[in-house]
XYZ file of N, CA, C and O in Angstrom:
280
model
N -69.536 -175.626 34.504
C -68.294 -175.829 33.779
C -67.594 -174.490 33.495
O -66.393 -174.372 33.680
N -68.358 -173.493 33.047
C -67.781 -172.189 32.752
C -67.309 -171.522 34.040
O -66.234 -170.929 34.081
N -68.096 -171.637 35.101
C -67.705 -171.050 36.385
C -66.409 -171.679 36.885
O -65.545 -170.986 37.438
N -66.256 -172.960 36.696
C -65.038 -173.651 37.126
C -63.822 -173.149 36.350
O -62.755 -172.922 36.917
N -63.997 -172.946 35.042
C -62.900 -172.430 34.224
C -62.539 -171.003 34.623
O -61.363 -170.642 34.674
N -63.552 -170.185 34.870
C -63.287 -168.818 35.312
C -62.579 -168.794 36.657
O -61.666 -167.992 36.885
N -62.984 -169.672 37.564
C -62.331 -169.750 38.868
C -60.875 -170.165 38.699
O -59.978 -169.595 39.323
N -60.613 -171.143 37.856
C -59.248 -171.615 37.618
C -58.397 -170.494 36.993
O -57.261 -170.265 37.410
N -58.948 -169.773 36.018
C -58.208 -168.684 35.380
C -57.922 -167.569 36.388
O -56.818 -167.020 36.426
N -58.894 -167.247 37.221
C -58.695 -166.228 38.245
C -57.640 -166.635 39.244
O -56.817 -165.814 39.673
N -57.638 -167.891 39.633
C -56.629 -168.398 40.570
C -55.233 -168.308 39.973
O -54.279 -167.927 40.641
N -55.108 -168.642 38.702
C -53.805 -168.585 38.045
C -53.319 -167.145 37.944
O -52.139 -166.865 38.159
N -54.226 -166.216 37.638
C -53.844 -164.808 37.577
C -53.426 -164.289 38.940
O -52.476 -163.506 39.055
N -54.107 -164.701 39.978
C -53.770 -164.259 41.329
C -52.379 -164.738 41.724
O -51.583 -163.984 42.293
N -52.056 -165.974 41.413
C -50.736 -166.523 41.746
C -49.648 -165.798 40.948
O -48.606 -165.420 41.496
N -49.892 -165.576 39.663
C -48.907 -164.878 38.837
C -48.737 -163.440 39.308
O -47.623 -162.919 39.365
N -49.826 -162.778 39.674
C -49.762 -161.408 40.157
C -49.004 -161.299 41.465
O -48.226 -160.374 41.670
N -49.211 -162.249 42.360
C -48.508 -162.241 43.641
C -47.003 -162.430 43.437
O -46.189 -161.772 44.089
N -46.626 -163.305 42.524
C -45.202 -163.525 42.248
C -44.575 -162.276 41.635
O -43.466 -161.879 41.994
N -45.280 -161.625 40.727
C -44.767 -160.404 40.112
C -44.637 -159.303 41.152
O -43.648 -158.581 41.177
N -45.633 -159.153 42.014
C -45.606 -158.099 43.031
C -44.443 -158.298 43.995
O -43.793 -157.339 44.395
N -44.159 -159.534 44.382
C -43.064 -159.802 45.313
C -41.723 -159.396 44.698
O -40.890 -158.785 45.363
N -41.513 -159.677 43.420
C -40.247 -159.303 42.789
C -40.187 -157.799 42.543
O -39.129 -157.193 42.610
N -41.326 -157.166 42.279
C -41.376 -155.730 42.034
C -41.058 -154.946 43.299
O -40.324 -153.976 43.264
N -41.589 -155.358 44.430
C -41.383 -154.652 45.687
C -39.916 -154.682 46.086
O -39.385 -153.706 46.608
N -39.228 -155.772 45.825
C -37.818 -155.887 46.196
C -36.936 -154.892 45.447
O -35.908 -154.463 45.961
N -37.322 -154.510 44.242
C -36.471 -153.624 43.449
C -37.080 -152.242 43.249
O -36.563 -151.444 42.487
N -38.173 -151.922 43.933
C -38.911 -150.700 43.660
C -38.253 -149.455 44.231
O -38.253 -148.423 43.616
N -37.723 -149.513 45.402
C -37.148 -148.322 46.010
C -36.305 -148.678 47.217
O -36.016 -149.839 47.466
N -35.910 -147.668 47.980
C -35.091 -147.944 49.158
C -35.879 -148.729 50.203
O -37.100 -148.628 50.285
N -35.167 -149.490 50.983
C -35.806 -150.295 52.017
C -36.331 -149.400 53.134
O -35.840 -148.284 53.343
N -37.314 -149.881 53.835
C -37.893 -149.140 54.948
C -36.814 -148.901 55.999
O -36.068 -149.803 56.355
N -36.705 -147.666 56.471
C -35.737 -147.330 57.504
C -34.426 -146.773 56.991
O -33.611 -146.296 57.769
N -34.211 -146.793 55.684
C -32.970 -146.231 55.147
C -33.121 -144.721 54.977
O -34.229 -144.192 54.931
N -32.006 -144.031 54.882
C -32.030 -142.584 54.682
C -32.556 -142.247 53.291
O -32.321 -142.981 52.328
N -33.236 -141.119 53.197
C -33.743 -140.663 51.901
C -32.580 -140.257 51.006
O -31.593 -139.709 51.476
N -32.687 -140.514 49.716
C -31.627 -140.084 48.805
C -31.609 -138.560 48.690
O -32.572 -137.885 49.030
N -30.506 -138.027 48.202
C -30.374 -136.582 48.025
C -31.330 -136.151 46.909
O -31.309 -136.693 45.808
N -32.184 -135.194 47.238
C -33.154 -134.676 46.274
C -32.964 -133.170 46.189
O -32.949 -132.485 47.199
N -32.795 -132.662 44.986
C -32.712 -131.223 44.758
C -33.724 -130.848 43.692
O -33.857 -131.537 42.688
N -34.429 -129.742 43.936
C -35.390 -129.244 42.955
C -35.608 -127.761 43.183
O -35.367 -127.244 44.270
N -36.062 -127.085 42.146
C -36.376 -125.668 42.262
C -37.752 -125.511 42.878
O -38.676 -126.250 42.545
N -37.882 -124.540 43.795
C -39.199 -124.248 44.341
C -39.922 -123.253 43.429
O -39.427 -122.921 42.345
N -41.072 -122.785 43.849
C -41.873 -121.902 43.005
C -41.212 -120.558 42.748
O -41.578 -119.852 41.801
N -40.211 -120.185 43.549
C -39.488 -118.925 43.355
C -38.193 -119.089 42.567
O -37.476 -118.119 42.348
N -37.868 -120.317 42.176
C -36.651 -120.579 41.421
C -35.439 -120.885 42.275
O -34.356 -121.098 41.759
N -35.600 -120.917 43.598
C -34.501 -121.252 44.500
C -34.325 -122.762 44.540
O -35.291 -123.497 44.703
N -33.081 -123.213 44.374
C -32.810 -124.650 44.434
C -32.818 -125.081 45.899
O -32.104 -124.513 46.724
N -33.641 -126.059 46.212
C -33.769 -126.569 47.573
C -33.373 -128.032 47.595
O -33.547 -128.754 46.626
N -32.819 -128.447 48.722
C -32.584 -129.870 48.958
C -33.265 -130.229 50.264
O -33.822 -129.383 50.960
N -33.262 -131.502 50.591
C -33.963 -131.980 51.775
C -33.409 -131.350 53.048
O -34.155 -130.984 53.952
N -32.099 -131.163 53.119
C -31.482 -130.585 54.315
C -31.930 -129.139 54.533
O -32.117 -128.707 55.670
N -32.148 -128.390 53.452
C -32.569 -126.994 53.613
C -34.024 -126.883 54.049
O -34.442 -125.832 54.525
N -34.790 -127.930 53.899
C -36.193 -127.913 54.307
C -36.398 -128.405 55.733
O -37.449 -128.161 56.324
N -35.403 -129.093 56.279
C -35.546 -129.644 57.631
C -35.526 -128.533 58.670
O -34.682 -127.653 58.630
N -36.461 -128.612 59.588
C -36.509 -127.665 60.678
C -36.020 -128.323 61.956
O -35.351 -129.359 61.945
N -36.368 -127.725 63.068
C -35.947 -128.243 64.369
C -36.480 -129.658 64.623
O -35.815 -130.480 65.227
N -37.682 -129.926 64.109
C -38.307 -131.232 64.342
C -38.278 -132.119 63.099
O -38.967 -133.126 63.028
N -37.507 -131.743 62.103
C -37.405 -132.550 60.898
C -38.327 -132.036 59.810
O -38.709 -130.875 59.802
N -38.672 -132.903 58.905
C -39.542 -132.543 57.792
C -40.402 -133.753 57.444
O -39.979 -134.895 57.608
N -41.604 -133.507 56.993
C -42.483 -134.568 56.513
C -42.547 -134.445 55.001
O -43.025 -133.439 54.466
N -42.035 -135.433 54.314
C -41.995 -135.433 52.857
C -43.041 -136.411 52.357
O -42.993 -137.600 52.677
N -43.989 -135.917 51.585
C -45.048 -136.768 51.043
C -44.927 -136.757 49.523
O -44.970 -135.701 48.891
N -44.755 -137.933 48.940
C -44.714 -138.084 47.485
C -45.970 -138.822 47.083
O -46.265 -139.899 47.585
N -46.708 -138.248 46.183
C -47.962 -138.834 45.758
C -47.901 -139.150 44.266
O -47.519 -138.306 43.458
N -48.281 -140.339 43.927
C -48.321 -140.735 42.531
C -49.759 -140.712 42.070
O -50.607 -141.387 42.620
N -50.037 -139.949 41.055
C -51.400 -139.852 40.569
C -51.733 -141.058 39.691
O -50.863 -141.815 39.260
N -53.002 -141.219 39.416
C -53.464 -142.368 38.632
C -53.125 -142.232 37.149
O -53.163 -143.216 36.435
N -52.772 -141.035 36.680
C -52.535 -140.862 35.253
C -51.062 -140.787 34.867
O -50.726 -140.264 33.823
N -50.168 -141.287 35.697
C -48.742 -141.283 35.348
C -48.461 -142.265 34.280
O -48.692 -143.329 34.178
């Protein structure tokens, strides 16, 4: 009886989580394949850089990492 209730509660949480994730992904950021937004920031020397100033002959690889403690 307890296992059945736990299974039912887990199933309900999974369905609610999937619905929340689907709505979150739609509004989270730019769609795949769109151009990156204009980003400007100071580098370690205090020079203001934007994405265009970092691009070389073959482009640029921009990696944004979100840590677990944000």
